[in-house]
Tab-separated table of C-alpha atoms in Angstrom:
chain	number	residue	atom	x	y	z
A	1	UNK	CA	-55.723	163.158	91.697
A	2	UNK	CA	-57.323	160.702	89.329
A	3	UNK	CA	-56.489	157.169	88.361
A	4	UNK	CA	-55.547	156.997	84.687
A	5	UNK	CA	-54.363	153.795	82.992
A	6	UNK	CA	-52.882	152.572	86.258
A	7	UNK	CA	-51.195	155.894	87.097
A	8	UNK	CA	-52.199	158.325	89.813
A	9	UNK	CA	-52.254	161.644	87.986
A	10	UNK	CA	-53.263	165.167	88.972
A	11	UNK	CA	-56.120	166.738	87.026
A	12	UNK	CA	-54.635	170.073	88.009
A	13	UNK	CA	-51.937	171.539	90.224
A	14	UNK	CA	-53.501	175.002	90.589
A	15	UNK	CA	-56.432	175.578	88.238
A	16	UNK	CA	-57.036	174.303	84.722
A	17	UNK	CA	-57.605	177.858	83.503
A	18	UNK	CA	-54.339	179.152	84.982
A	19	UNK	CA	-52.355	176.193	83.692
A	20	UNK	CA	-53.925	176.472	80.238
A	21	UNK	CA	-53.194	180.180	79.927
A	22	UNK	CA	-49.653	179.689	81.251
A	23	UNK	CA	-48.916	177.276	78.396
A	24	UNK	CA	-50.392	179.658	75.809
A	25	UNK	CA	-48.566	182.691	77.184
A	26	UNK	CA	-45.479	181.377	78.984
A	27	UNK	CA	-44.757	177.718	79.672
A	28	UNK	CA	-46.102	174.617	81.380
A	29	UNK	CA	-44.471	171.433	82.657
A	30	UNK	CA	-46.250	168.092	82.253
A	31	UNK	CA	-45.472	164.630	83.631
A	32	UNK	CA	-46.528	162.237	80.850
A	33	UNK	CA	-44.758	159.174	82.171
A	34	UNK	CA	-47.946	157.162	81.743
A	35	UNK	CA	-47.382	157.149	77.966
A	36	UNK	CA	-46.011	153.882	76.583
A	37	UNK	CA	-42.657	153.506	74.837
A	38	UNK	CA	-42.137	150.515	72.574
A	39	UNK	CA	-38.762	150.013	70.925
A	40	UNK	CA	-38.338	148.091	67.661
A	41	UNK	CA	-34.853	147.005	66.660
A	42	UNK	CA	-33.137	144.474	64.420
A	43	UNK	CA	-32.811	144.270	60.627
A	44	UNK	CA	-36.580	144.003	60.228
A	45	UNK	CA	-37.458	147.003	62.407
A	46	UNK	CA	-38.320	149.312	59.519
A	47	UNK	CA	-40.404	146.636	57.789
A	48	UNK	CA	-42.236	146.112	61.100
A	49	UNK	CA	-43.120	149.797	61.450
A	50	UNK	CA	-44.142	150.003	57.786
A	51	UNK	CA	-46.476	147.055	58.327
A	52	UNK	CA	-47.950	148.321	61.604
A	53	UNK	CA	-48.316	152.064	60.958
A	54	UNK	CA	-50.261	153.596	58.071
A	55	UNK	CA	-47.832	156.496	57.683
A	56	UNK	CA	-44.551	156.093	55.763
A	57	UNK	CA	-41.342	156.023	57.825
A	58	UNK	CA	-39.060	155.039	54.928
A	59	UNK	CA	-37.749	158.554	54.402
A	60	UNK	CA	-37.604	159.455	58.094
A	61	UNK	CA	-34.085	160.623	59.013
A	62	UNK	CA	-32.519	159.491	62.311
A	63	UNK	CA	-34.010	161.612	65.098
A	64	UNK	CA	-37.045	162.603	63.033
A	65	UNK	CA	-40.558	161.665	64.122
A	66	UNK	CA	-43.977	161.379	62.586
A	67	UNK	CA	-47.544	160.998	63.745
A	68	UNK	CA	-49.564	158.057	62.538
A	69	UNK	CA	-52.173	155.440	63.272
A	70	UNK	CA	-52.041	151.683	63.674
A	71	UNK	CA	-55.065	150.083	62.055
A	72	UNK	CA	-56.682	146.689	62.333
A	73	UNK	CA	-57.558	144.647	59.244
A	74	UNK	CA	-60.936	146.410	59.087
A	75	UNK	CA	-59.199	149.791	58.850
A	76	UNK	CA	-60.230	150.769	62.386
A	77	UNK	CA	-57.744	152.657	64.511
A	78	UNK	CA	-56.023	150.560	67.175
A	79	UNK	CA	-54.064	153.561	68.446
A	80	UNK	CA	-52.528	156.835	67.347
A	81	UNK	CA	-48.786	156.933	67.834
A	82	UNK	CA	-45.652	158.995	67.376
A	83	UNK	CA	-42.795	157.112	65.712
A	84	UNK	CA	-39.151	158.206	66.034
A	85	UNK	CA	-36.370	156.813	63.926
A	86	UNK	CA	-33.450	156.303	66.256
A	87	UNK	CA	-29.852	155.502	65.500
A	88	UNK	CA	-30.522	151.745	65.801
A	89	UNK	CA	-34.233	151.278	65.282
A	90	UNK	CA	-37.567	152.917	66.048
A	91	UNK	CA	-39.301	154.219	69.149
A	92	UNK	CA	-43.094	154.018	69.033
A	93	UNK	CA	-44.883	156.144	71.646
A	94	UNK	CA	-48.351	154.823	72.419
A	95	UNK	CA	-51.296	155.822	74.594
A	96	UNK	CA	-51.155	154.454	78.128
A	97	UNK	CA	-54.667	153.022	78.013
A	98	UNK	CA	-53.855	151.219	74.741
A	99	UNK	CA	-50.410	149.949	75.643
A	100	UNK	CA	-51.380	146.346	76.396
A	101	UNK	CA	-53.558	146.039	73.287
A	102	UNK	CA	-50.904	147.727	71.137
A	103	UNK	CA	-48.063	145.513	72.316
A	104	UNK	CA	-50.146	142.383	71.795
A	105	UNK	CA	-51.062	143.509	68.273
A	106	UNK	CA	-47.487	144.509	67.441
A	107	UNK	CA	-46.035	141.215	68.698
A	108	UNK	CA	-48.582	139.255	66.710
A	109	UNK	CA	-47.493	140.958	63.479
A	110	UNK	CA	-43.777	141.264	64.102
A	111	UNK	CA	-41.475	140.050	61.282
A	112	UNK	CA	-39.055	137.370	62.536
A	113	UNK	CA	-36.024	139.633	62.150
A	114	UNK	CA	-37.438	142.458	64.254
A	115	UNK	CA	-37.307	142.671	68.055
A	116	UNK	CA	-39.807	144.439	70.280
A	117	UNK	CA	-39.166	145.738	73.792
A	118	UNK	CA	-41.880	147.415	75.854
A	119	UNK	CA	-39.786	149.959	77.772
A	120	UNK	CA	-42.743	151.877	79.211
A	121	UNK	CA	-42.121	150.947	82.834
A	122	UNK	CA	-38.516	152.081	82.801
A	123	UNK	CA	-39.137	155.268	80.821
A	124	UNK	CA	-40.392	158.613	82.061
A	125	UNK	CA	-41.673	161.418	79.829
A	126	UNK	CA	-41.767	165.073	80.821
A	127	UNK	CA	-42.944	167.868	78.527
A	128	UNK	CA	-42.189	171.578	78.577
A	129	UNK	CA	-44.642	173.439	76.366
A	130	UNK	CA	-45.258	177.067	75.504
A	131	UNK	CA	-43.496	180.121	74.082
A	132	UNK	CA	-40.944	180.062	76.927
A	133	UNK	CA	-40.288	176.311	76.643
A	134	UNK	CA	-37.158	176.540	74.521
A	135	UNK	CA	-35.603	179.226	76.720
A	136	UNK	CA	-36.369	177.062	79.759
A	137	UNK	CA	-34.633	173.974	78.368
A	138	UNK	CA	-31.746	175.910	76.785
A	139	UNK	CA	-30.052	176.691	80.091
A	140	UNK	CA	-29.958	173.003	81.056
A	141	UNK	CA	-28.339	171.450	77.992
A	142	UNK	CA	-25.348	171.869	75.697
A	143	UNK	CA	-27.434	170.713	72.712
A	144	UNK	CA	-28.014	173.632	70.295
A	145	UNK	CA	-31.828	173.641	70.427
A	146	UNK	CA	-32.309	175.853	67.395
A	147	UNK	CA	-30.857	173.035	65.315
A	148	UNK	CA	-33.711	170.723	66.335
A	149	UNK	CA	-36.733	171.419	64.125
A	150	UNK	CA	-40.336	170.565	65.033
A	151	UNK	CA	-40.950	166.805	64.994
A	152	UNK	CA	-37.242	166.119	65.315
A	153	UNK	CA	-35.281	164.889	68.308
A	154	UNK	CA	-31.763	164.275	69.500
A	155	UNK	CA	-30.096	162.452	72.371
A	156	UNK	CA	-28.866	165.015	74.893
A	157	UNK	CA	-27.984	165.536	78.523
A	158	UNK	CA	-30.448	167.834	80.254
A	159	UNK	CA	-29.480	168.876	83.791
A	160	UNK	CA	-26.893	166.099	83.625
A	161	UNK	CA	-29.540	163.446	82.838
A	162	UNK	CA	-29.444	161.413	79.625
A	163	UNK	CA	-32.583	162.169	77.589
A	164	UNK	CA	-34.081	161.980	74.170
A	165	UNK	CA	-35.003	165.615	73.639
A	166	UNK	CA	-37.846	165.921	71.156
A	167	UNK	CA	-39.428	169.049	69.711
A	168	UNK	CA	-42.973	167.697	69.916
A	169	UNK	CA	-46.043	168.073	72.078
A	170	UNK	CA	-49.804	167.873	72.452
A	171	UNK	CA	-50.663	171.510	73.098
A	172	UNK	CA	-50.256	173.315	69.771
A	173	UNK	CA	-47.367	175.321	71.201
A	174	UNK	CA	-43.653	175.112	70.559
A	175	UNK	CA	-42.145	172.817	73.134
A	176	UNK	CA	-40.106	169.821	74.102
A	177	UNK	CA	-40.759	166.293	75.268
A	178	UNK	CA	-37.996	164.680	77.290
A	179	UNK	CA	-37.711	160.906	77.566
A	180	UNK	CA	-35.426	159.678	80.346
A	181	UNK	CA	-34.871	156.757	82.706
A	182	UNK	CA	-37.780	156.621	85.162
A	183	UNK	CA	-35.458	156.821	88.163
A	184	UNK	CA	-34.059	160.185	87.065
A	185	UNK	CA	-37.418	161.822	86.360
A	186	UNK	CA	-37.929	163.518	89.761
A	187	UNK	CA	-34.529	165.185	89.403
A	188	UNK	CA	-35.319	166.311	85.846
A	189	UNK	CA	-38.746	167.596	86.929
A	190	UNK	CA	-37.170	169.710	89.685
A	191	UNK	CA	-34.492	171.082	87.340
A	192	UNK	CA	-37.061	172.077	84.697
A	193	UNK	CA	-39.390	173.597	87.282
A	194	UNK	CA	-36.565	175.673	88.709
A	195	UNK	CA	-35.230	176.713	85.301
A	196	UNK	CA	-38.690	177.804	84.199
A	197	UNK	CA	-39.952	179.471	87.337
A	198	UNK	CA	-38.518	182.903	86.442
A	199	UNK	CA	-40.228	182.606	83.048
A	200	UNK	CA	-43.620	181.866	84.517
A	201	UNK	CA	-43.586	178.109	83.930
A	202	UNK	CA	-46.132	176.203	86.028
A	203	UNK	CA	-46.757	172.471	86.494
A	204	UNK	CA	-49.813	171.318	84.520
A	205	UNK	CA	-52.208	168.406	84.986
A	206	UNK	CA	-54.435	166.280	82.781
A	207	UNK	CA	-57.182	168.925	82.724
A	208	UNK	CA	-55.086	171.540	80.932
A	209	UNK	CA	-53.600	168.860	78.704
A	210	UNK	CA	-57.115	168.109	77.475
A	211	UNK	CA	-58.263	171.724	76.990
A	212	UNK	CA	-55.001	172.604	75.209
A	213	UNK	CA	-55.095	169.647	72.837
A	214	UNK	CA	-58.734	170.325	71.965
A	215	UNK	CA	-57.963	173.954	71.030
A	216	UNK	CA	-55.047	172.637	68.969
A	217	UNK	CA	-57.422	170.286	67.121
A	218	UNK	CA	-55.483	167.209	68.249
A	219	UNK	CA	-57.347	163.915	68.601
A	220	UNK	CA	-57.783	161.947	71.796
A	221	UNK	CA	-57.906	158.181	71.429
A	222	UNK	CA	-60.990	156.613	72.983
A	223	UNK	CA	-62.966	159.803	72.563
A	224	UNK	CA	-62.401	161.017	68.995
A	225	UNK	CA	-61.568	157.598	67.589
A	226	UNK	CA	-61.504	153.923	68.416
A	227	UNK	CA	-61.273	150.568	66.702
A	228	UNK	CA	-64.530	151.165	64.813
A	229	UNK	CA	-63.348	154.430	63.217
A	230	UNK	CA	-61.159	154.626	60.118
A	231	UNK	CA	-58.524	157.383	59.847
A	232	UNK	CA	-60.338	159.190	56.998
A	233	UNK	CA	-63.460	159.524	59.148
A	234	UNK	CA	-61.570	161.399	61.829
A	235	UNK	CA	-59.648	163.703	59.561
A	236	UNK	CA	-56.387	161.769	59.731
A	237	UNK	CA	-56.247	160.833	56.046
A	238	UNK	CA	-53.045	162.874	55.759
A	239	UNK	CA	-51.272	160.240	57.872
A	240	UNK	CA	-52.349	157.364	55.604
A	241	UNK	CA	-49.889	156.565	52.803
A	242	UNK	CA	-51.711	154.068	50.588
A	243	UNK	CA	-48.932	154.295	47.991
A	244	UNK	CA	-46.180	153.044	50.281
A	245	UNK	CA	-47.000	149.357	49.856
A	246	UNK	CA	-48.892	146.919	51.988
A	247	UNK	CA	-49.679	147.572	55.643
A	248	UNK	CA	-52.250	146.345	58.139
A	249	UNK	CA	-55.655	147.737	57.240
A	250	UNK	CA	-54.539	148.969	53.800
A	251	UNK	CA	-56.796	146.619	51.851
A	252	UNK	CA	-59.867	147.974	53.611
A	253	UNK	CA	-58.712	151.618	53.533
A	254	UNK	CA	-58.119	151.394	49.763
A	255	UNK	CA	-61.811	150.642	49.321
A	256	UNK	CA	-62.804	153.882	51.066
A	257	UNK	CA	-63.023	157.272	49.371
A	258	UNK	CA	-60.657	159.511	51.374
A	259	UNK	CA	-62.765	162.559	50.463
A	260	UNK	CA	-66.066	160.915	51.312
A	261	UNK	CA	-65.415	158.579	54.241
A	262	UNK	CA	-68.256	156.972	56.232
A	263	UNK	CA	-68.315	159.990	58.578
A	264	UNK	CA	-66.877	163.485	58.490
A	265	UNK	CA	-64.843	164.998	61.340
A	266	UNK	CA	-65.580	168.693	61.885
A	267	UNK	CA	-64.763	171.497	64.289
A	268	UNK	CA	-67.640	173.427	65.888
A	269	UNK	CA	-67.642	176.831	67.572
A	270	UNK	CA	-70.440	177.576	70.027
A	271	UNK	CA	-71.519	180.452	72.242
A	272	UNK	CA	-69.776	181.623	75.360
A	273	UNK	CA	-72.316	179.855	77.561
A	274	UNK	CA	-72.654	176.729	75.446
A	275	UNK	CA	-70.295	173.992	76.560
A	276	UNK	CA	-70.575	170.875	74.411
A	277	UNK	CA	-69.506	167.535	75.848
A	278	UNK	CA	-68.504	164.132	74.484
A	279	UNK	CA	-71.545	162.184	73.296
A	280	UNK	CA	-73.951	165.103	72.824
A	281	UNK	CA	-76.019	164.955	69.626
A	282	UNK	CA	-75.309	167.261	66.681
A	283	UNK	CA	-78.566	168.397	65.077
A	284	UNK	CA	-79.518	169.965	61.770
A	285	UNK	CA	-83.077	171.018	61.043
A	286	UNK	CA	-84.130	169.227	64.224
A	287	UNK	CA	-82.716	165.874	63.093
A	288	UNK	CA	-79.722	164.110	64.577
A	289	UNK	CA	-76.849	164.247	62.067
A	290	UNK	CA	-73.842	163.494	64.250
A	291	UNK	CA	-72.241	163.409	67.666
A	292	UNK	CA	-69.735	165.450	69.643
A	293	UNK	CA	-66.506	163.517	70.162
A	294	UNK	CA	-64.675	166.096	72.297
A	295	UNK	CA	-65.945	169.356	73.665
A	296	UNK	CA	-65.331	171.968	76.250
A	297	UNK	CA	-64.698	175.598	76.989
A	298	UNK	CA	-61.861	177.276	75.108
A	299	UNK	CA	-59.990	179.410	77.631
A	300	UNK	CA	-58.133	181.107	74.767
A	301	UNK	CA	-61.249	182.003	72.776
A	302	UNK	CA	-63.795	182.397	75.558
A	303	UNK	CA	-66.483	180.148	74.119
A	304	UNK	CA	-67.439	176.514	73.730
A	305	UNK	CA	-65.692	174.393	71.088
A	306	UNK	CA	-66.117	170.822	69.933
A	307	UNK	CA	-65.009	168.252	67.465
A	308	UNK	CA	-67.764	166.060	66.101
A	309	UNK	CA	-68.681	163.441	63.579
A	310	UNK	CA	-71.363	164.397	61.082
A	311	UNK	CA	-72.938	162.448	58.246
A	312	UNK	CA	-70.801	162.615	55.093
A	313	UNK	CA	-73.738	163.497	52.858
A	314	UNK	CA	-74.758	166.443	55.029
A	315	UNK	CA	-74.876	169.746	53.128
A	316	UNK	CA	-71.679	171.594	54.184
A	317	UNK	CA	-73.738	174.780	54.491
A	318	UNK	CA	-76.500	173.247	56.621
A	319	UNK	CA	-76.853	175.067	59.952
A	320	UNK	CA	-75.866	172.909	62.916
A	321	UNK	CA	-76.620	172.901	66.595
A	322	UNK	CA	-75.647	170.807	69.599
A	323	UNK	CA	-78.259	169.333	71.931
A	324	UNK	CA	-77.027	170.596	75.294
A	325	UNK	CA	-79.293	168.906	77.821
A	326	UNK	CA	-82.400	169.509	75.739
A	327	UNK	CA	-81.468	172.971	74.465
A	328	UNK	CA	-80.405	173.521	70.846
A	329	UNK	CA	-77.206	175.557	70.961
A	330	UNK	CA	-76.207	176.959	67.548
A	331	UNK	CA	-72.836	175.651	66.363
A	332	UNK	CA	-70.787	177.139	63.525
A	333	UNK	CA	-68.337	174.994	61.602
A	334	UNK	CA	-64.808	176.032	62.467
A	335	UNK	CA	-61.509	175.000	60.886
A	336	UNK	CA	-59.095	172.952	62.996
A	337	UNK	CA	-57.049	173.905	64.895
A	338	UNK	CA	-59.286	176.329	66.786
A	339	UNK	CA	-56.213	178.105	68.146
A	340	UNK	CA	-53.024	178.632	66.179
A	341	UNK	CA	-49.659	179.200	67.752
A	342	UNK	CA	-48.816	182.856	68.172
A	343	UNK	CA	-45.676	184.055	66.414
A	344	UNK	CA	-43.103	185.206	68.909
B	1	UNK	CA	-60.761	178.433	106.980
B	2	UNK	CA	-63.714	180.778	107.461
B	3	UNK	CA	-66.006	180.353	110.472
B	4	UNK	CA	-68.795	178.137	109.166
B	5	UNK	CA	-70.813	177.891	112.378
B	6	UNK	CA	-73.685	179.823	110.773
B	7	UNK	CA	-73.711	177.695	107.621
B	8	UNK	CA	-75.933	174.692	106.914
B	9	UNK	CA	-75.147	172.162	104.209
B	10	UNK	CA	-77.142	169.900	101.901
B	11	UNK	CA	-76.255	166.419	100.711
B	12	UNK	CA	-76.206	167.920	97.192
B	13	UNK	CA	-73.364	170.238	98.269
B	14	UNK	CA	-75.064	173.607	98.552
B	15	UNK	CA	-74.816	175.776	101.657
B	16	UNK	CA	-77.230	178.278	103.183
B	17	UNK	CA	-76.547	180.940	105.792
B	18	UNK	CA	-79.629	182.294	107.509
B	19	UNK	CA	-79.780	185.875	108.735
B	20	UNK	CA	-83.259	186.145	110.177
B	21	UNK	CA	-85.737	186.086	107.296
B	22	UNK	CA	-82.950	186.428	104.715
B	23	UNK	CA	-80.567	183.742	103.538
B	24	UNK	CA	-77.479	183.492	101.359
B	25	UNK	CA	-76.882	180.430	99.184
B	26	UNK	CA	-73.722	178.995	97.654
B	27	UNK	CA	-71.912	175.757	96.886
B	28	UNK	CA	-69.515	174.035	99.245
B	29	UNK	CA	-65.741	173.930	99.084
B	30	UNK	CA	-65.992	170.211	98.379
B	31	UNK	CA	-68.305	170.909	95.422
B	32	UNK	CA	-66.035	173.515	93.858
B	33	UNK	CA	-63.025	171.240	94.292
B	34	UNK	CA	-64.844	168.353	92.643
B	35	UNK	CA	-66.132	170.511	89.787
B	36	UNK	CA	-62.828	172.191	89.030
B	37	UNK	CA	-62.681	175.596	87.350
B	38	UNK	CA	-66.139	177.131	87.156
B	39	UNK	CA	-66.745	178.565	83.684
B	40	UNK	CA	-70.170	180.084	84.218
B	41	UNK	CA	-73.324	179.781	86.284
B	42	UNK	CA	-76.941	179.592	85.254
B	43	UNK	CA	-78.776	181.405	88.014
B	44	UNK	CA	-82.377	182.580	88.364
B	45	UNK	CA	-83.258	186.272	88.102
B	46	UNK	CA	-84.124	188.524	91.025
B	47	UNK	CA	-87.749	187.887	91.942
B	48	UNK	CA	-87.668	184.205	91.039
B	49	UNK	CA	-89.106	181.746	93.534
B	50	UNK	CA	-86.963	178.957	95.007
B	51	UNK	CA	-88.523	175.760	96.281
B	52	UNK	CA	-86.487	173.791	98.800
B	53	UNK	CA	-85.158	170.680	97.097
B	54	UNK	CA	-85.982	171.871	93.560
B	55	UNK	CA	-83.421	172.635	90.869
B	56	UNK	CA	-82.764	176.362	90.630
B	57	UNK	CA	-79.815	176.546	88.265
B	58	UNK	CA	-76.624	174.934	87.105
B	59	UNK	CA	-72.923	175.393	87.351
B	60	UNK	CA	-70.820	174.679	84.296
B	61	UNK	CA	-67.244	173.761	85.075
B	62	UNK	CA	-64.310	172.645	83.031
B	63	UNK	CA	-65.402	169.095	83.853
B	64	UNK	CA	-69.190	169.015	83.578
B	65	UNK	CA	-72.497	170.779	84.063
B	66	UNK	CA	-74.040	170.213	87.487
B	67	UNK	CA	-77.504	171.105	88.681
B	68	UNK	CA	-78.011	173.264	91.746
B	69	UNK	CA	-80.746	172.474	94.284
B	70	UNK	CA	-82.309	174.982	96.616
B	71	UNK	CA	-81.520	174.360	100.290
B	72	UNK	CA	-84.482	176.537	101.322
B	73	UNK	CA	-87.583	178.072	99.772
B	74	UNK	CA	-87.775	181.825	99.258
B	75	UNK	CA	-87.741	184.708	96.793
B	76	UNK	CA	-84.478	185.721	95.104
B	77	UNK	CA	-83.535	189.258	96.139
B	78	UNK	CA	-79.988	189.352	94.788
B	79	UNK	CA	-77.769	187.413	92.385
B	80	UNK	CA	-73.992	187.630	92.674
B	81	UNK	CA	-73.386	189.666	89.515
B	82	UNK	CA	-69.609	189.570	90.018
B	83	UNK	CA	-69.670	185.910	88.997
B	84	UNK	CA	-70.502	186.916	85.419
B	85	UNK	CA	-67.056	188.373	84.956
B	86	UNK	CA	-65.247	186.322	87.574
B	87	UNK	CA	-66.790	182.844	87.975
B	88	UNK	CA	-63.480	181.713	89.478
B	89	UNK	CA	-64.611	183.374	92.709
B	90	UNK	CA	-66.706	180.264	93.322
B	91	UNK	CA	-63.467	178.277	93.332
B	92	UNK	CA	-61.435	180.797	95.266
B	93	UNK	CA	-63.965	181.703	97.912
B	94	UNK	CA	-67.000	179.408	97.911
B	95	UNK	CA	-68.151	180.605	101.357
B	96	UNK	CA	-67.394	184.307	100.783
B	97	UNK	CA	-67.120	186.231	97.488
B	98	UNK	CA	-68.317	183.168	95.610
B	99	UNK	CA	-71.864	183.223	97.049
B	100	UNK	CA	-74.621	182.681	94.468
B	101	UNK	CA	-77.947	184.103	95.648
B	102	UNK	CA	-79.732	185.936	98.438
B	103	UNK	CA	-83.327	185.091	99.197
B	104	UNK	CA	-85.989	186.629	101.397
B	105	UNK	CA	-88.787	184.837	103.204
B	106	UNK	CA	-86.419	181.914	103.614
B	107	UNK	CA	-88.234	178.834	104.826
B	108	UNK	CA	-86.993	175.318	105.337
B	109	UNK	CA	-88.626	172.541	103.374
B	110	UNK	CA	-88.017	168.832	103.311
B	111	UNK	CA	-84.301	169.260	102.549
B	112	UNK	CA	-82.000	167.968	105.255
B	113	UNK	CA	-79.734	170.787	106.427
B	114	UNK	CA	-76.574	169.643	108.194
B	115	UNK	CA	-74.075	171.555	110.263
B	116	UNK	CA	-70.460	171.502	109.141
B	117	UNK	CA	-69.501	168.514	111.266
B	118	UNK	CA	-72.384	166.402	109.971
B	119	UNK	CA	-71.675	167.460	106.372
B	120	UNK	CA	-67.985	166.593	106.636
B	121	UNK	CA	-68.920	163.270	108.206
B	122	UNK	CA	-71.293	162.646	105.289
B	123	UNK	CA	-68.444	163.294	102.856
B	124	UNK	CA	-66.376	160.659	104.622
B	125	UNK	CA	-69.010	158.002	104.021
């Protein structure tokens, strides 16, 4: 068990490798109740989200979600979030470690006709991820799951418990995230575990969550980005909608060249015995040209992988290596995600 | 739990089991639990010389790379080749199938070697 943002969380239930491979091949169950849920309601709710988040929620249908970043006035990322349009407002899902800073920032910039409620303490979040995830959830709900497309959600009863059932995740696999009242979460956990056990579903901890998201090329706040990094520099320019009108950070982001930001975010593939780690130097021709933001062993691919920042003016063909405790380990540029979902 | 009466432990979480002039070396159950899934091991070749207290290799786990320190001096006579294909044996059986090295001419150096009780007490500190 480890302490994480005030929560006691397991790094693993069995082994990270087993849990990782279960999610890629079958299904895994995660308790993500540490994540923060902030609800925005009132006539000004949409204007509030449009001001706070760099992505454009204006055309988001009820139930639909999008990924985006909240930026400070300097264009640095305060947090990366998932925003759902609900029937009567918006649900913003934030990182646990950023919740206090996010809520303070959001309150400070809230239009007078919008209301904010931090519902994190009363809300639990469980996730079922993997090729068997949909079959696992299907037996527990009357909601026709095939009608819920990726990055969409719907209110539904699952195992008799009121949930928001969302086709989203942080693993690169098909799967579901279930928001429910905190008090009902143990019951929901047991029901999902039982429903999935015949399909090979296993409970998964923070360790597998990290190795899965890295293979899927998904960013981790605090490691891949922070308040000093703009969204273009970490490959999240696709979430920035400069044409939508004014938003926090827009003035600064408009002065950047989206194709040539201050730093470039790249994927790196290394050898089977080369495990890059956060903070290791990226070298080219013996000189330091960047830094690993996230790294580890890919259980799916059988070799080391990393995401890194490199200098924008670096020749895209220049050979790279990672300084692994004094040894130069060759690193090939690799497109993100490292691992794509298998078609089933 | 295996019978660990013949095992001696270091404060850096290696174990050594003497059998006359020979000795087998591994990492402790506590070490494997702390490291998490072992991905691979950097171990010396047969014939290499270990010096008690000196670094002789590293274990790379899902969490981090950790150096390994020799509990005794000696000459490597065998390396657990099975760990190449199945490094998880270190996690599953740190005192059995997950052994790392065998050495001959095993001699104690300045490294403190504790029995199981003393090692477990040290972990409590």
